[in-house]
Structures are given as structure tokens and as C-alpha cells.
CSV table of C-alpha atoms in Angstrom, one decimal:
chain,number,residue,atom,x,y,z
A,43,MET,CA,38.7,-27.2,-1.4
A,44,SER,CA,38.9,-30.6,0.7
A,45,ALA,CA,40.6,-30.0,4.5
A,46,ALA,CA,44.3,-30.1,5.1
A,47,PRO,CA,44.0,-30.9,8.6
A,48,ALA,CA,47.7,-30.9,9.8
A,49,GLN,CA,47.6,-27.1,8.0
A,50,SER,CA,43.4,-25.9,9.4
A,51,ARG,CA,44.1,-26.0,13.1
A,52,PRO,CA,40.7,-24.5,14.1
A,53,GLY,CA,42.0,-21.1,15.9
A,54,GLY,CA,45.3,-21.6,14.5
A,55,ARG,CA,47.0,-19.5,12.2
A,56,SER,CA,45.6,-20.8,9.4
A,57,ALA,CA,41.6,-19.5,10.8
A,58,ARG,CA,42.9,-16.6,11.4
A,59,VAL,CA,44.7,-15.7,8.1
A,60,ARG,CA,41.6,-16.8,6.9
A,61,ALA,CA,39.8,-15.1,8.7
A,62,ALA,CA,41.6,-11.6,8.1
A,63,VAL,CA,41.8,-12.4,4.2
A,64,HIS,CA,37.7,-13.2,4.1
A,65,ARG,CA,36.9,-9.8,6.5
A,66,ALA,CA,39.5,-7.6,4.2
A,67,VAL,CA,37.1,-8.4,0.8
A,68,GLU,CA,34.6,-7.6,2.8
A,69,GLU,CA,35.8,-4.2,3.7
A,70,LEU,CA,38.0,-3.5,0.3
A,71,ALA,CA,34.7,-4.4,-1.4
A,72,ALA,CA,32.2,-2.1,1.1
A,73,ALA,CA,34.3,0.6,0.6
A,74,ASP,CA,35.1,1.6,-3.0
A,75,ALA,CA,32.7,-0.3,-5.9
A,76,ALA,CA,35.3,0.2,-8.3
A,77,GLU,CA,38.7,0.0,-5.8
A,78,PRO,CA,40.1,-3.5,-7.8
A,79,LEU,CA,40.5,-6.5,-6.0
A,80,THR,CA,43.5,-7.5,-6.6
A,81,ILE,CA,45.4,-9.9,-3.7
A,82,PRO,CA,48.1,-7.6,-3.4
A,83,VAL,CA,45.6,-4.6,-1.5
A,84,ILE,CA,43.7,-7.8,0.1
A,85,ALA,CA,46.9,-8.9,1.4
A,86,ALA,CA,47.8,-5.9,2.2
A,87,ARG,CA,44.9,-4.8,3.9
A,88,ALA,CA,44.7,-8.3,5.8
A,89,GLY,CA,48.5,-8.2,7.6
A,90,VAL,CA,49.6,-11.1,5.3
A,91,HIS,CA,51.8,-11.9,3.1
A,92,PRO,CA,50.8,-11.9,-0.7
A,93,THR,CA,52.4,-15.1,-0.8
A,94,THR,CA,50.1,-16.7,1.5
A,95,VAL,CA,47.1,-15.6,-0.3
A,96,TYR,CA,48.4,-16.7,-3.3
A,97,ARG,CA,49.3,-19.9,-2.1
A,98,ARG,CA,46.1,-20.7,-0.5
A,99,TRP,CA,43.6,-19.5,-2.9
A,100,GLY,CA,45.8,-19.1,-6.0
A,101,SER,CA,43.7,-16.3,-7.6
A,102,VAL,CA,41.2,-14.1,-6.9
A,103,ALA,CA,38.1,-15.3,-8.8
A,104,GLN,CA,38.6,-18.3,-6.1
A,105,LEU,CA,39.4,-16.7,-3.0
A,106,LEU,CA,35.9,-14.3,-3.8
A,107,ALA,CA,34.2,-17.5,-4.8
A,108,ASP,CA,35.0,-18.6,-1.3
A,109,VAL,CA,34.4,-15.8,0.3
A,110,ALA,CA,30.6,-15.5,-1.4
A,111,THR,CA,30.2,-19.6,-0.6
A,112,SER,CA,30.7,-18.7,3.1
A,113,ARG,CA,29.4,-15.3,3.2
A,114,PHE,CA,26.2,-16.3,1.8
A,115,SER,CA,25.6,-19.2,3.7
A,116,GLY,CA,23.8,-20.1,6.9
A,117,ASP,CA,23.2,-16.1,7.4
A,118,VAL,CA,19.5,-16.8,6.7
A,119,VAL,CA,17.9,-19.8,7.9
A,120,VAL,CA,15.3,-21.7,6.1
A,121,PRO,CA,12.0,-21.3,8.2
A,122,ASP,CA,10.2,-23.5,9.1
A,123,THR,CA,6.2,-22.2,9.5
A,124,GLY,CA,3.9,-25.3,8.6
A,125,THR,CA,2.9,-24.1,5.5
A,126,LEU,CA,5.1,-23.7,2.0
A,127,ALA,CA,3.3,-20.1,1.3
A,128,GLY,CA,4.7,-19.1,5.5
A,129,ASP,CA,7.8,-20.8,4.8
A,130,LEU,CA,8.3,-18.4,1.6
A,131,GLU,CA,6.8,-15.5,3.1
A,132,ARG,CA,9.2,-15.8,6.2
A,133,TRP,CA,12.5,-16.6,3.5
A,134,MET,CA,12.0,-14.2,1.1
A,135,GLY,CA,11.5,-11.0,3.7
A,136,ASP,CA,14.6,-12.3,5.6
A,137,VAL,CA,16.5,-12.4,2.2
A,138,ALA,CA,15.4,-9.1,1.2
A,139,THR,CA,16.3,-7.3,4.3
A,140,ASP,CA,19.5,-9.5,4.1
A,141,LEU,CA,20.2,-7.4,0.5
A,142,ALA,CA,19.0,-4.3,2.1
A,143,ASP,CA,22.2,-4.2,4.0
A,144,PRO,CA,24.9,-1.9,1.4
A,145,ASP,CA,27.7,-4.3,2.9
A,146,VAL,CA,26.1,-7.4,1.7
A,147,LEU,CA,24.9,-5.9,-1.4
A,148,ALA,CA,28.8,-4.8,-2.4
A,149,LEU,CA,29.9,-8.1,-1.4
A,150,MET,CA,27.4,-9.8,-3.3
A,151,ARG,CA,28.3,-7.1,-6.6
A,152,ALA,CA,32.2,-8.4,-5.7
A,153,THR,CA,31.6,-12.2,-5.9
A,154,ILE,CA,29.4,-11.9,-9.3
A,155,GLY,CA,31.1,-13.9,-11.6
A,156,SER,CA,31.8,-16.4,-9.2
A,157,GLY,CA,30.2,-19.5,-9.0
A,158,PRO,CA,31.2,-23.0,-10.3
A,159,GLU,CA,30.3,-22.5,-14.4
A,160,GLY,CA,29.6,-18.4,-13.7
A,161,GLY,CA,26.6,-17.1,-12.2
A,162,CYS,CA,27.1,-16.0,-8.4
A,163,ALA,CA,28.5,-17.9,-5.5
A,164,CYS,CA,26.4,-15.8,-3.5
A,165,ALA,CA,23.1,-17.3,-5.1
A,166,VAL,CA,24.2,-21.2,-4.8
A,167,ASP,CA,22.1,-21.7,-1.5
A,168,ARG,CA,19.0,-19.7,-1.9
A,169,HIS,CA,18.8,-22.3,-4.6
A,170,ASP,CA,19.3,-25.5,-2.1
A,171,GLN,CA,17.0,-23.1,0.4
A,172,LEU,CA,14.4,-22.8,-1.8
A,173,ARG,CA,14.1,-26.4,-2.9
A,174,ALA,CA,14.3,-27.5,0.9
A,175,MET,CA,11.3,-25.3,1.3
A,176,ILE,CA,9.7,-27.1,-2.3
A,177,GLU,CA,10.3,-30.8,-1.5
A,178,ARG,CA,9.7,-30.1,2.1
A,179,GLU,CA,6.0,-29.5,1.3
A,180,ARG,CA,6.0,-32.1,-1.7
A,181,ALA,CA,7.3,-35.3,1.6
A,182,ARG,CA,3.9,-34.0,3.6
A,183,GLY,CA,1.7,-34.4,0.2
A,184,GLY,CA,1.3,-31.0,-0.7
A,185,ALA,CA,2.0,-29.0,-4.4
A,186,ALA,CA,4.4,-27.0,-4.7
A,187,PRO,CA,5.7,-25.4,-7.9
A,188,ASP,CA,9.0,-26.1,-9.9
A,189,VAL,CA,11.9,-25.3,-8.3
A,190,GLU,CA,13.3,-23.4,-11.6
A,191,ARG,CA,9.6,-21.8,-11.7
A,192,ALA,CA,10.5,-19.9,-7.6
A,193,VAL,CA,14.0,-18.8,-8.5
A,194,ASP,CA,12.8,-17.2,-11.7
A,195,MET,CA,9.4,-15.4,-10.2
A,196,LEU,CA,10.9,-15.4,-7.0
A,197,LEU,CA,14.3,-14.6,-6.6
A,198,GLY,CA,14.6,-12.9,-9.9
A,199,PRO,CA,12.8,-9.8,-9.2
A,200,LEU,CA,14.0,-9.5,-6.3
A,201,TYR,CA,18.3,-9.4,-6.9
A,202,TYR,CA,17.4,-6.7,-10.1
A,203,ARG,CA,15.8,-4.6,-8.3
A,204,ALA,CA,18.4,-4.8,-5.5
A,205,VAL,CA,21.1,-4.7,-8.1
A,206,PHE,CA,20.2,-2.9,-11.6
A,207,SER,CA,17.1,-0.7,-10.6
A,208,THR,CA,16.4,1.8,-8.2
A,209,GLN,CA,13.4,0.1,-6.6
A,210,PRO,CA,13.2,-0.8,-3.7
A,211,ALA,CA,12.8,-4.4,-2.3
A,212,SER,CA,10.4,-3.7,0.9
A,213,PRO,CA,10.1,-6.7,3.0
A,214,GLN,CA,6.5,-6.6,2.0
A,215,TRP,CA,7.0,-6.0,-1.8
A,216,ALA,CA,9.8,-9.7,-1.4
A,217,ARG,CA,6.6,-11.2,0.5
A,218,GLY,CA,3.9,-10.4,-2.2
A,219,LEU,CA,5.9,-12.7,-5.2
A,220,VAL,CA,5.0,-15.3,-3.3
A,221,THR,CA,1.5,-14.6,-3.2
A,222,ALA,CA,1.9,-14.0,-7.0
A,223,LEU,CA,4.0,-17.3,-7.0
A,224,LEU,CA,1.3,-19.5,-5.1
A,225,LYS,CA,-2.2,-18.0,-6.6
A,226,ASP,CA,-0.6,-19.2,-10.7
A,227,MET,CA,0.1,-23.2,-9.7
B,132,MET,CA,26.6,16.0,-20.0
B,133,SER,CA,25.6,19.1,-22.5
B,134,ALA,CA,27.8,18.9,-25.5
B,135,ALA,CA,30.3,21.6,-26.1
B,136,PRO,CA,30.3,22.7,-29.3
B,137,ALA,CA,34.3,23.8,-29.5
B,138,GLN,CA,35.0,20.7,-28.6
B,139,SER,CA,32.7,18.1,-30.0
B,140,ARG,CA,33.1,17.9,-33.5
B,141,PRO,CA,31.9,15.0,-34.8
B,142,GLY,CA,34.3,13.3,-36.3
B,143,GLY,CA,37.0,15.0,-34.6
B,144,ARG,CA,39.3,15.1,-32.1
B,145,SER,CA,37.1,14.8,-29.3
B,146,ALA,CA,35.3,12.3,-30.8
B,147,ARG,CA,38.2,10.2,-31.7
B,148,VAL,CA,38.8,10.4,-27.8
B,149,ARG,CA,35.4,9.1,-26.9
B,150,ALA,CA,35.6,6.2,-29.1
B,151,ALA,CA,38.8,5.3,-28.3
B,152,VAL,CA,37.7,5.0,-24.2
B,153,HIS,CA,35.0,3.5,-24.9
B,154,ARG,CA,36.2,0.9,-26.7
B,155,ALA,CA,39.2,0.5,-24.1
B,156,VAL,CA,36.5,0.0,-21.6
B,157,GLU,CA,34.5,-2.6,-23.5
B,158,GLU,CA,37.4,-4.4,-24.0
B,159,LEU,CA,39.5,-4.4,-20.5
B,160,ALA,CA,35.2,-5.5,-19.5
B,161,ALA,CA,35.5,-8.6,-21.7
B,162,ALA,CA,39.2,-9.9,-20.9
B,163,ASP,CA,39.1,-10.4,-17.2
B,164,ALA,CA,36.2,-9.5,-14.7
B,165,ALA,CA,38.5,-9.6,-12.4
B,166,GLU,CA,40.4,-6.4,-13.5
B,167,PRO,CA,40.7,-3.8,-12.3
B,168,LEU,CA,39.2,-1.2,-14.1
B,169,THR,CA,41.0,2.1,-13.3
B,170,ILE,CA,41.9,5.4,-15.4
B,171,PRO,CA,45.4,5.4,-15.7
B,172,VAL,CA,44.5,1.4,-16.9
B,173,ILE,CA,42.0,3.0,-19.7
B,174,ALA,CA,43.6,5.4,-20.5
B,175,ALA,CA,46.8,2.9,-21.4
B,176,ARG,CA,45.1,0.9,-23.4
B,177,ALA,CA,43.6,4.0,-25.0
B,178,GLY,CA,46.4,4.8,-26.0
B,179,VAL,CA,45.8,8.5,-24.5
B,180,HIS,CA,47.0,10.0,-21.5
B,181,PRO,CA,45.2,9.9,-18.1
B,182,THR,CA,44.3,13.7,-17.9
B,183,THR,CA,42.2,13.5,-20.5
B,184,VAL,CA,40.4,11.1,-19.0
B,185,TYR,CA,39.9,11.9,-15.5
B,186,ARG,CA,39.0,16.0,-17.7
B,187,ARG,CA,36.2,14.7,-19.5
B,188,TRP,CA,34.8,12.3,-17.5
B,189,GLY,CA,36.0,13.1,-14.0
B,190,SER,CA,35.8,9.3,-12.4
B,191,VAL,CA,35.6,5.9,-13.3
B,192,ALA,CA,32.0,5.8,-11.7
B,193,GLN,CA,30.9,8.6,-14.6
B,194,LEU,CA,33.0,7.0,-17.2
B,195,LEU,CA,30.9,3.4,-16.8
B,196,ALA,CA,28.3,5.1,-16.6
B,197,ASP,CA,28.9,7.0,-19.9
B,198,VAL,CA,29.9,3.8,-22.2
B,199,ALA,CA,27.4,1.4,-20.1
B,200,THR,CA,23.9,4.2,-21.7
B,201,SER,CA,25.7,4.2,-24.5
B,202,ARG,CA,25.9,0.4,-25.6
B,203,PHE,CA,22.6,-0.3,-24.0
B,204,SER,CA,20.8,2.4,-25.9
B,205,GLY,CA,19.2,1.8,-29.7
B,206,ASP,CA,20.5,-1.7,-29.3
B,207,VAL,CA,18.1,-3.3,-29.2
B,208,VAL,CA,15.1,-1.1,-31.0
B,209,VAL,CA,11.6,-0.7,-29.5
B,210,PRO,CA,9.5,-3.7,-31.7
B,211,ASP,CA,5.6,-2.1,-33.8
B,212,THR,CA,3.5,-5.6,-34.4
B,213,GLY,CA,0.8,-4.4,-33.4
B,214,THR,CA,-0.4,-6.5,-30.1
B,215,LEU,CA,1.6,-6.0,-27.3
B,216,ALA,CA,2.0,-9.5,-26.7
B,217,GLY,CA,3.8,-9.7,-30.2
B,218,ASP,CA,5.7,-6.7,-29.3
B,219,LEU,CA,7.1,-7.8,-25.8
B,220,GLU,CA,7.4,-11.5,-27.8
B,221,ARG,CA,10.1,-10.2,-29.9
B,222,TRP,CA,11.5,-7.8,-27.6
B,223,MET,CA,11.6,-10.1,-24.8
B,224,GLY,CA,13.5,-12.3,-27.2
B,225,ASP,CA,16.5,-9.1,-28.5
B,226,VAL,CA,16.9,-8.7,-24.9
B,227,ALA,CA,17.8,-12.5,-24.2
B,228,THR,CA,20.3,-12.7,-27.7
B,229,ASP,CA,22.3,-9.2,-26.8
B,230,LEU,CA,22.5,-10.7,-23.3
B,231,ALA,CA,23.7,-14.2,-24.3
B,232,ASP,CA,26.5,-12.6,-25.5
B,233,PRO,CA,30.0,-12.5,-23.3
B,234,ASP,CA,31.1,-9.0,-24.3
B,235,VAL,CA,27.7,-7.4,-23.6
B,236,LEU,CA,27.3,-9.1,-20.7
B,237,ALA,CA,31.0,-8.7,-19.1
B,238,LEU,CA,30.0,-4.9,-19.8
B,239,MET,CA,27.1,-5.1,-17.9
B,240,ARG,CA,28.5,-6.4,-14.9
B,241,ALA,CA,31.5,-4.5,-15.4
B,242,THR,CA,28.8,-1.6,-15.2
B,243,ILE,CA,26.7,-2.2,-12.6
B,244,GLY,CA,26.3,0.3,-10.0
B,245,SER,CA,26.7,2.7,-12.7
B,246,GLY,CA,23.1,4.3,-13.2
B,247,PRO,CA,22.0,7.4,-11.2
B,248,GLU,CA,20.5,6.7,-7.7
B,249,GLY,CA,22.9,3.7,-8.0
B,250,GLY,CA,21.2,0.9,-10.3
B,251,CYS,CA,22.6,-0.2,-12.8
B,252,ALA,CA,22.7,2.5,-16.5
B,253,CYS,CA,22.9,-1.2,-18.5
B,254,ALA,CA,18.9,-0.7,-17.1
B,255,VAL,CA,17.7,2.3,-18.2
B,256,ASP,CA,16.9,2.4,-22.2
B,257,ARG,CA,14.9,-1.4,-20.9
B,258,HIS,CA,12.8,0.3,-18.4
B,259,ASP,CA,11.8,3.3,-20.9
B,260,GLN,CA,11.8,0.5,-24.2
B,261,LEU,CA,8.8,-1.6,-21.5
B,262,ARG,CA,7.5,1.4,-20.8
B,263,ALA,CA,7.1,2.3,-24.5
B,264,MET,CA,5.6,-0.6,-25.3
B,265,ILE,CA,3.1,-0.3,-22.3
B,266,GLU,CA,2.0,3.2,-23.0
B,267,ARG,CA,1.6,2.7,-26.7
B,268,GLU,CA,-1.0,-0.3,-26.2
B,269,ARG,CA,-2.6,1.5,-24.1
B,270,ALA,CA,-3.3,4.9,-25.9
B,271,ARG,CA,-5.1,1.9,-28.3
B,272,GLY,CA,-7.7,1.5,-25.4
B,273,GLY,CA,-5.6,-2.2,-24.6
B,274,ALA,CA,-5.1,-3.2,-21.3
B,275,ALA,CA,-1.4,-3.8,-20.4
B,276,PRO,CA,0.3,-4.3,-16.9
B,277,ASP,CA,2.2,-2.0,-14.9
B,278,VAL,CA,5.0,-0.8,-15.5
B,279,GLU,CA,6.4,-1.9,-12.7
B,280,ARG,CA,5.1,-5.1,-12.8
B,281,ALA,CA,6.9,-6.1,-16.6
B,282,VAL,CA,10.0,-5.3,-15.6
B,283,ASP,CA,9.6,-7.7,-11.9
B,284,MET,CA,8.0,-10.4,-14.3
B,285,LEU,CA,10.2,-10.1,-17.4
B,286,LEU,CA,13.7,-8.8,-16.5
B,287,GLY,CA,13.9,-9.7,-13.1
B,288,PRO,CA,14.0,-13.4,-14.4
B,289,LEU,CA,15.7,-12.4,-17.2
B,290,TYR,CA,18.4,-10.7,-15.8
B,291,TYR,CA,18.6,-12.8,-13.0
B,292,ARG,CA,18.8,-16.0,-15.3
B,293,ALA,CA,22.1,-13.9,-17.0
B,294,VAL,CA,24.3,-12.8,-14.2
B,295,PHE,CA,23.2,-15.1,-11.3
B,296,SER,CA,22.1,-18.5,-11.5
B,297,THR,CA,23.8,-21.3,-14.6
B,298,GLN,CA,20.0,-21.6,-15.9
B,299,PRO,CA,20.7,-20.5,-20.0
B,300,ALA,CA,17.9,-17.5,-21.3
B,301,SER,CA,17.6,-18.2,-23.9
B,302,PRO,CA,15.1,-16.3,-26.6
B,303,GLN,CA,12.1,-18.5,-26.3
B,304,TRP,CA,12.1,-18.9,-22.4
B,305,ALA,CA,11.8,-15.4,-22.8
B,306,ARG,CA,8.9,-15.4,-24.8
B,307,GLY,CA,7.8,-17.4,-22.6
B,308,LEU,CA,7.4,-14.8,-19.3
B,309,VAL,CA,5.6,-12.9,-21.6
B,310,THR,CA,2.9,-14.7,-22.1
B,311,ALA,CA,2.8,-15.8,-17.7
B,312,LEU,CA,2.9,-12.1,-17.9
B,313,LEU,CA,-0.1,-11.6,-20.2
B,314,LYS,CA,-2.1,-14.5,-18.6
B,315,ASP,CA,-2.7,-12.9,-15.6
B,316,MET,CA,-4.0,-9.5,-16.0
């Protein structure tokens, strides 16, 4: 969505509404996975009129995409340890720690399907970060796996454990995935 | 849930109610991911009284777990090709084909968190099948990876692509994961 400067002064009413609505979505997602996330329910929780939400986001799906993009951007930073192995290990530990927070997991589940062309808006920033680390390694002349292969072998097992299985996804185990990926090149 | 013989004669009213309610959940999940799955909505769609649903399943979460367990059991069979590589390749192709059905994917998304201790009831049968193939290989004296490692390296990337990313999870690509897993032993 492009910014509409007249409506979105930082700290103005527009920013307060956005913050309140985002917080309402996060709280409702964390409270009960079976709670239906509808615009009237979200608006009531945020203390704003449903029309305000409809006008600004259009649909629950677009609102969820906005919340996921905002929440899952910048929460984990790209480390710069000097080596690809070091960068990936620290980053995977951080992503695993993030996913171990039940509120983060609840929001992720709620926003599945919210990404561009399906997928999850929660994953877009993760892919960008992985690509940044891999391209930096190539730029300094090192060997690095394909981004797609790294997504498959790192984010695949990590998100699968967090969402589908009951196996714990510990930061230590997550770092072990990096070793397996880089050994295999 | 243990069977209550007096209430569950096959083909009787109880079986018809169960089939209608299961179908209602699958249709609602497929129709709109943002549609709130509540017991009144499901009951109305199934043409039964909400009390019937509450009495039988207790909660939406338990109903979703029942639907997922039923839908994701027996839909993919364990192949017996004579080799672990052959079994896993055929099975992964079948699971990938199953996940490529948008209705299956919708039901899977709706039932995330429905498994015992969290996780997804949709994955329980997959783990059992993987374990069966691996144990059969060991029983005939062959080498086989740990079940956990096979889950990480096969189901992890496959479900990640189906749910979180926009990369296609083709049967051919899924079979390639088997090659990578077995090469690495």
C-alpha cells in the first residue's frame, strides 16, 4: 500500500488506529486459535469503528498480511559475523527463539495464506534475509548454497517442527541444520 | 474417543451425522480461509442442531482433530517396492500430489494446532507411515535414517513449500529430497 501523507502523519490519529488494530489482531490470535478473526471482532477489541477498518484494510486477509509483514520484519536482524556459517548459525538460533514464543506462533498460524500468491507474509522477510547472507558470502568470493535449497533445508524443518510436529525446535538443533546444509555443498 | 456401540451403528443416524458434520467442516475450510469455523456455523451447514455437535465433539478444536485424523489417515498408502529408496520416493510423490489439492491444503491449514500437544493431527499418520517404512528396511537388514531426521528432511521442506512459501512442491522435487536424505547417511 502506498503511503497517503495527508492521512498518515506519524503519531497522528492514523498511526494510533493502526497500532491499536495491529495490537487487537495479535491479542486475539494469541488468546484463542479458534476465535474467529472478523473485522467487527477486531474493531471492537481495538476500540474503533468497523468502517474505519474496512476503509483502511479492505478485508481481514489484507489486514492479516499487513500485521504479519510488520511483525515479522526487523524482529530478527541479519548478523554479520564474517563467515556464512557463523551468520546462518546465529540467525537460525534467533529465528528458532522467536518461534518458541507462543504469541509469535499464534500470529504466524493466523497469517498463513496471507502472503502474496498464498504462502505466508510471515516468511517473506525471512527469505530476504537468507538471500542477503548468501549474496554477501558470494560477493566476498565464498561458496554458498542456492537460496531455494537453503530455504528447504533450514526454514523447512524449523517451521515444520514449530507448526506441525510436537518435536521441540531448539536453537541448538536449528544451528545443526546449518552444519548439515554447508557440509553438503 | 472410544466407540459407544449403542449410538454408532454403521449406517445409522450417528454415522450420518458424523459424515454430514465432517463434510461441512471440509466445505467451509475450502470455501474461505477467513470464514470463522464455529460450531453454530458448522451445524447449520451440516443441517444438524448445534447441541448435537457440542454433545458429540465438545469443542471446535476436538471436532477439527477428528476431521483431520479421519481425512489424513489412509488417504496415502505405504508403498512396498522392495527398497527404502523406492518406497520413500513413491510415498513422497503421493504426499506431494495430495498437498497440491487446494481443498486438502485448506483443511490442513484449518487443523493446524489440532494434534495431541499442539502440532497438527494432519501429520500424525504421516509420521507413522514414515516410521513403518524405515522399520521395515531395518528389519530386512538395510541401513536407514532416524525417523526424526527423515521427518526434518522430507516432510519439513514439503510442508513448508505447501504452506509458507510460493514455491511449487512438485512430486519430482519431493522425490529429489529422498535422494538427498539417503545420500547423506
